[in-house]
Amino acid sequence: GFLPLQGHVVRNWKVRWFVLLQDKLLYYKIEGGKKEPSPKGRILLDGCTITCPCLEYENRPLLIKLKTKTNTDYFLECCSREERDSWALDITGAIHAGHPVQVQELHRMKNSFKLLENISLHNIVEKMYDSSTGIKLTRNLDQGNRYKETFTGSALVDWLISNSFAVSRFEAVTLASMLMDENFIRPVGVRSTEATRSSDPSEKFLDDSNALYMFAESSKKNTSSKEEVHFNISELSGTIVKQGFLVKQGHKRKNWKVRKFVLRADPAFLHYYDPTKEDNKPVGGFSLRGCLVSALEDNGVPAGVKGNVQGNLFKIITKNDIHYYIQASSKAERVQWIEAIKPLT
């Protein structure tokens, strides 16, 4: 699949097509909407160590870090926590492929938890407040209300793991639930607040990028009314239904670029982002109301499509008759995107 990769000489980000084999991770350049036949590079997994979550870049919270036995660092970025954890588990399995006992231990750690005796909840909270190494506080939007100095459930889980307070997401969720029970943190917004009503203690805290939390002593004046929210922000306030990397044809130059697409409902919008940029702002997007979405046949190049493309194309026509040509990485992925978009049109 597609993942942004940081360059070694020029420290910029390029999107590459990654293929995981048993002993190596290959990555390919995409040219003109098609994968080049020879790999651009390879990461040898023998002796490799993996860090996930990797929080070395504040603006890129979904990183995986691979360090080879020759001490070369590779940073790969995913578009969602679920995708990142899936890649990390598969890569870890490949690294330890010759050591089945270690693979079994990894799976066991994911589903077991015992709070270490030397971990104090007060100590965790103190470190969370640290201005340089603590949890990053951001502004977030929920149901038209803006909240200052908040963090998401998945961000706290990542932080707890990266600071060695937990070794698995299961452990981190348990710790976060304890922090909430002891009134160190509190939920804000609809999603996280509703979860606290669950009868199952393991579901009261959400390991979710849409669930918001803040320090319990933070002022309740951190919200602003729906009327103060700019229209462009309201476009981005919908619930994320699906996200992933797709290849999109440009409107002017008709060239093909990999973009991170985010599909939201209520309101229904499809936005796309340039994954090589540091800011997390969409470079384009449109309302899905009144749109038509359909698959394009793979035999030959359809009208309106330029270049020698890989295939798995689909088209979205907006109610203003603007045509978007998009390429998925597989037929199954194309079907998934079309089925996710259709109910929102």
PDB file of C-alpha atoms in Angstrom, residues 192-332:
ATOM      1  CA  SER A 192     -16.286  10.329  24.608  1.00  0.00           C
ATOM      2  CA  THR A 193     -19.029  11.455  27.007  1.00  0.00           C
ATOM      3  CA  GLU A 194     -21.491   8.833  25.742  1.00  0.00           C
ATOM      4  CA  ALA A 195     -18.859   6.109  26.161  1.00  0.00           C
ATOM      5  CA  THR A 196     -18.672   6.773  29.918  1.00  0.00           C
ATOM      6  CA  ARG A 197     -22.253   5.478  30.218  1.00  0.00           C
ATOM      7  CA  SER A 198     -21.185   2.018  29.018  1.00  0.00           C
ATOM      8  CA  SER A 199     -21.730  -0.802  31.497  1.00  0.00           C
ATOM      9  CA  ASP A 200     -18.465  -2.408  30.361  1.00  0.00           C
ATOM     10  CA  PRO A 201     -15.490  -0.735  32.163  1.00  0.00           C
ATOM     11  CA  SER A 202     -13.187  -1.561  29.219  1.00  0.00           C
ATOM     12  CA  GLU A 203     -15.340   0.581  26.910  1.00  0.00           C
ATOM     13  CA  LYS A 204     -15.558   3.724  29.050  1.00  0.00           C
ATOM     14  CA  PHE A 205     -12.353   5.187  27.585  1.00  0.00           C
ATOM     15  CA  LEU A 206     -12.093   5.223  23.796  1.00  0.00           C
ATOM     16  CA  ASP A 207      -8.862   4.534  21.904  1.00  0.00           C
ATOM     17  CA  ASP A 208     -10.261   6.687  19.110  1.00  0.00           C
ATOM     18  CA  SER A 209      -9.004   9.682  17.119  1.00  0.00           C
ATOM     19  CA  ASN A 210     -12.499  11.259  17.272  1.00  0.00           C
ATOM     20  CA  ALA A 211     -12.962  10.954  21.057  1.00  0.00           C
ATOM     21  CA  LEU A 212     -11.852  14.074  22.934  1.00  0.00           C
ATOM     22  CA  TYR A 213     -10.477  14.425  26.474  1.00  0.00           C
ATOM     23  CA  MET A 214      -8.908  17.172  28.566  1.00  0.00           C
ATOM     24  CA  PHE A 215      -7.329  17.614  31.985  1.00  0.00           C
ATOM     25  CA  ALA A 216     -10.106  17.623  34.571  1.00  0.00           C
ATOM     26  CA  GLU A 217      -9.050  20.967  36.013  1.00  0.00           C
ATOM     27  CA  SER A 218      -9.196  22.726  32.617  1.00  0.00           C
ATOM     28  CA  SER A 219     -11.742  25.516  32.407  1.00  0.00           C
ATOM     29  CA  LYS A 220     -15.161  24.784  31.000  1.00  0.00           C
ATOM     30  CA  LYS A 221     -14.893  28.076  29.134  1.00  0.00           C
ATOM     31  CA  ASN A 222     -12.877  26.286  26.469  1.00  0.00           C
ATOM     32  CA  THR A 223     -15.841  25.937  24.143  1.00  0.00           C
ATOM     33  CA  SER A 224     -17.202  28.391  21.624  1.00  0.00           C
ATOM     34  CA  SER A 225     -20.610  28.453  20.033  1.00  0.00           C
ATOM     35  CA  LYS A 226     -21.465  26.916  16.674  1.00  0.00           C
ATOM     36  CA  GLU A 227     -22.061  30.383  15.214  1.00  0.00           C
ATOM     37  CA  GLU A 228     -18.383  31.314  15.732  1.00  0.00           C
ATOM     38  CA  VAL A 229     -17.063  28.363  13.735  1.00  0.00           C
ATOM     39  CA  HIS A 230     -15.937  29.249  10.236  1.00  0.00           C
ATOM     40  CA  PHE A 231     -17.747  27.500   7.406  1.00  0.00           C
ATOM     41  CA  ASN A 232     -14.596  25.726   6.231  1.00  0.00           C
ATOM     42  CA  ILE A 233     -14.120  24.314   9.725  1.00  0.00           C
ATOM     43  CA  SER A 234     -17.715  23.075   9.760  1.00  0.00           C
ATOM     44  CA  GLU A 235     -16.942  21.061   6.606  1.00  0.00           C
ATOM     45  CA  LEU A 236     -14.298  19.210   8.593  1.00  0.00           C
ATOM     46  CA  SER A 237     -16.502  18.619  11.644  1.00  0.00           C
ATOM     47  CA  GLY A 238     -18.269  15.521  10.316  1.00  0.00           C
ATOM     48  CA  THR A 239     -17.632  12.015  11.581  1.00  0.00           C
ATOM     49  CA  ILE A 240     -14.809  10.296   9.687  1.00  0.00           C
ATOM     50  CA  VAL A 241     -16.311   7.325   7.837  1.00  0.00           C
ATOM     51  CA  LYS A 242     -13.257   6.206   5.864  1.00  0.00           C
ATOM     52  CA  GLN A 243      -9.746   7.416   5.048  1.00  0.00           C
ATOM     53  CA  GLY A 244      -6.851   6.169   2.984  1.00  0.00           C
ATOM     54  CA  PHE A 245      -4.361   6.869   0.206  1.00  0.00           C
ATOM     55  CA  LEU A 246      -5.663   7.056  -3.364  1.00  0.00           C
ATOM     56  CA  VAL A 247      -4.224   8.344  -6.645  1.00  0.00           C
ATOM     57  CA  LYS A 248      -6.055  11.340  -8.120  1.00  0.00           C
ATOM     58  CA  GLN A 249      -5.859  12.918 -11.568  1.00  0.00           C
ATOM     59  CA  GLY A 250      -5.277  16.679 -11.520  1.00  0.00           C
ATOM     60  CA  HIS A 251      -7.822  19.025 -13.110  1.00  0.00           C
ATOM     61  CA  LYS A 252      -5.347  21.242 -15.001  1.00  0.00           C
ATOM     62  CA  ARG A 253      -2.162  19.292 -15.759  1.00  0.00           C
ATOM     63  CA  LYS A 254      -3.949  15.904 -15.773  1.00  0.00           C
ATOM     64  CA  ASN A 255      -1.047  14.366 -13.853  1.00  0.00           C
ATOM     65  CA  TRP A 256      -1.532  11.744 -11.149  1.00  0.00           C
ATOM     66  CA  LYS A 257      -0.693  12.395  -7.498  1.00  0.00           C
ATOM     67  CA  VAL A 258      -1.148  10.286  -4.382  1.00  0.00           C
ATOM     68  CA  ARG A 259      -3.478  12.012  -1.954  1.00  0.00           C
ATOM     69  CA  LYS A 260      -4.822  11.125   1.465  1.00  0.00           C
ATOM     70  CA  PHE A 261      -8.622  11.066   1.178  1.00  0.00           C
ATOM     71  CA  VAL A 262     -10.895  11.560   4.187  1.00  0.00           C
ATOM     72  CA  LEU A 263     -14.604  10.787   3.868  1.00  0.00           C
ATOM     73  CA  ARG A 264     -16.877  12.470   6.424  1.00  0.00           C
ATOM     74  CA  ALA A 265     -20.589  12.295   7.194  1.00  0.00           C
ATOM     75  CA  ASP A 266     -22.873  14.936   8.760  1.00  0.00           C
ATOM     76  CA  PRO A 267     -21.961  16.986   6.801  1.00  0.00           C
ATOM     77  CA  ALA A 268     -21.034  14.681   3.926  1.00  0.00           C
ATOM     78  CA  PHE A 269     -17.735  15.818   2.369  1.00  0.00           C
ATOM     79  CA  LEU A 270     -14.773  14.185   0.676  1.00  0.00           C
ATOM     80  CA  HIS A 271     -11.509  16.059   1.298  1.00  0.00           C
ATOM     81  CA  TYR A 272      -8.036  15.235   0.044  1.00  0.00           C
ATOM     82  CA  TYR A 273      -4.659  16.154   1.497  1.00  0.00           C
ATOM     83  CA  ASP A 274      -1.082  16.273   0.224  1.00  0.00           C
ATOM     84  CA  PRO A 275       0.688  13.745   2.512  1.00  0.00           C
ATOM     85  CA  THR A 276       4.108  15.271   1.739  1.00  0.00           C
ATOM     86  CA  LYS A 277       3.170  18.598   3.366  1.00  0.00           C
ATOM     87  CA  GLU A 278       3.767  19.328   7.042  1.00  0.00           C
ATOM     88  CA  ASP A 279       0.449  21.073   7.674  1.00  0.00           C
ATOM     89  CA  ASN A 280      -2.669  18.969   7.989  1.00  0.00           C
ATOM     90  CA  LYS A 281      -4.873  21.118   5.773  1.00  0.00           C
ATOM     91  CA  PRO A 282      -6.888  19.786   2.822  1.00  0.00           C
ATOM     92  CA  VAL A 283      -5.738  20.851  -0.642  1.00  0.00           C
ATOM     93  CA  GLY A 284      -9.214  20.225  -2.023  1.00  0.00           C
ATOM     94  CA  GLY A 285     -12.612  18.774  -1.303  1.00  0.00           C
ATOM     95  CA  PHE A 286     -16.272  18.886  -2.180  1.00  0.00           C
ATOM     96  CA  SER A 287     -19.734  18.201  -0.834  1.00  0.00           C
ATOM     97  CA  LEU A 288     -21.097  14.762  -1.685  1.00  0.00           C
ATOM     98  CA  ARG A 289     -24.721  15.847  -1.852  1.00  0.00           C
ATOM     99  CA  GLY A 290     -26.030  15.206  -5.362  1.00  0.00           C
ATOM    100  CA  CYS A 291     -22.826  13.463  -6.506  1.00  0.00           C
ATOM    101  CA  LEU A 292     -22.663  10.404  -8.740  1.00  0.00           C
ATOM    102  CA  VAL A 293     -19.985   7.754  -8.120  1.00  0.00           C
ATOM    103  CA  SER A 294     -19.219   4.783 -10.369  1.00  0.00           C
ATOM    104  CA  ALA A 295     -16.465   2.302 -11.213  1.00  0.00           C
ATOM    105  CA  LEU A 296     -14.658   2.610 -14.559  1.00  0.00           C
ATOM    106  CA  GLU A 297     -13.806  -0.434 -16.634  1.00  0.00           C
ATOM    107  CA  ASP A 298     -10.160  -1.536 -16.622  1.00  0.00           C
ATOM    108  CA  ASN A 299     -10.062  -2.611 -20.292  1.00  0.00           C
ATOM    109  CA  GLY A 300      -8.462   0.398 -21.966  1.00  0.00           C
ATOM    110  CA  VAL A 301      -8.223   4.015 -20.836  1.00  0.00           C
ATOM    111  CA  PRO A 302     -11.655   5.623 -20.256  1.00  0.00           C
ATOM    112  CA  ALA A 303     -12.519   8.976 -21.801  1.00  0.00           C
ATOM    113  CA  GLY A 304     -11.276  11.844 -19.639  1.00  0.00           C
ATOM    114  CA  VAL A 305      -8.393   9.838 -18.207  1.00  0.00           C
ATOM    115  CA  LYS A 306      -4.826  10.702 -19.218  1.00  0.00           C
ATOM    116  CA  GLY A 307      -1.708   8.591 -18.884  1.00  0.00           C
ATOM    117  CA  ASN A 308      -0.893   4.890 -18.654  1.00  0.00           C
ATOM    118  CA  VAL A 309      -2.690   4.234 -15.376  1.00  0.00           C
ATOM    119  CA  GLN A 310      -2.598   1.110 -13.216  1.00  0.00           C
ATOM    120  CA  GLY A 311      -6.363   0.498 -13.202  1.00  0.00           C
ATOM    121  CA  ASN A 312      -8.994   0.176 -10.452  1.00  0.00           C
ATOM    122  CA  LEU A 313     -10.447   3.543 -11.415  1.00  0.00           C
ATOM    123  CA  PHE A 314     -13.634   5.178 -10.252  1.00  0.00           C
ATOM    124  CA  LYS A 315     -15.236   8.512 -11.040  1.00  0.00           C
ATOM    125  CA  ILE A 316     -17.133  11.055  -8.946  1.00  0.00           C
ATOM    126  CA  ILE A 317     -19.262  13.686 -10.688  1.00  0.00           C
ATOM    127  CA  THR A 318     -20.360  16.559  -8.451  1.00  0.00           C
ATOM    128  CA  LYS A 319     -23.718  18.314  -8.773  1.00  0.00           C
ATOM    129  CA  ASN A 320     -21.761  21.159 -10.473  1.00  0.00           C
ATOM    130  CA  ASP A 321     -20.621  18.641 -13.130  1.00  0.00           C
ATOM    131  CA  ILE A 322     -16.972  18.547 -11.993  1.00  0.00           C
ATOM    132  CA  HIS A 323     -15.412  15.155 -12.776  1.00  0.00           C
ATOM    133  CA  TYR A 324     -12.921  13.548 -10.372  1.00  0.00           C
ATOM    134  CA  TYR A 325     -10.949  10.512 -11.580  1.00  0.00           C
ATOM    135  CA  ILE A 326      -9.518   8.445  -8.726  1.00  0.00           C
ATOM    136  CA  GLN A 327      -7.446   5.273  -8.663  1.00  0.00           C
ATOM    137  CA  ALA A 328      -7.553   2.698  -5.865  1.00  0.00           C
ATOM    138  CA  SER A 329      -4.780   0.205  -5.128  1.00  0.00           C
ATOM    139  CA  SER A 330      -7.040  -2.804  -5.775  1.00  0.00           C
ATOM    140  CA  LYS A 331     -10.506  -3.734  -7.037  1.00  0.00           C
ATOM    141  CA  ALA A 332     -11.570  -4.588  -3.485  1.00  0.00           C
TER     142      ALA A 332
END
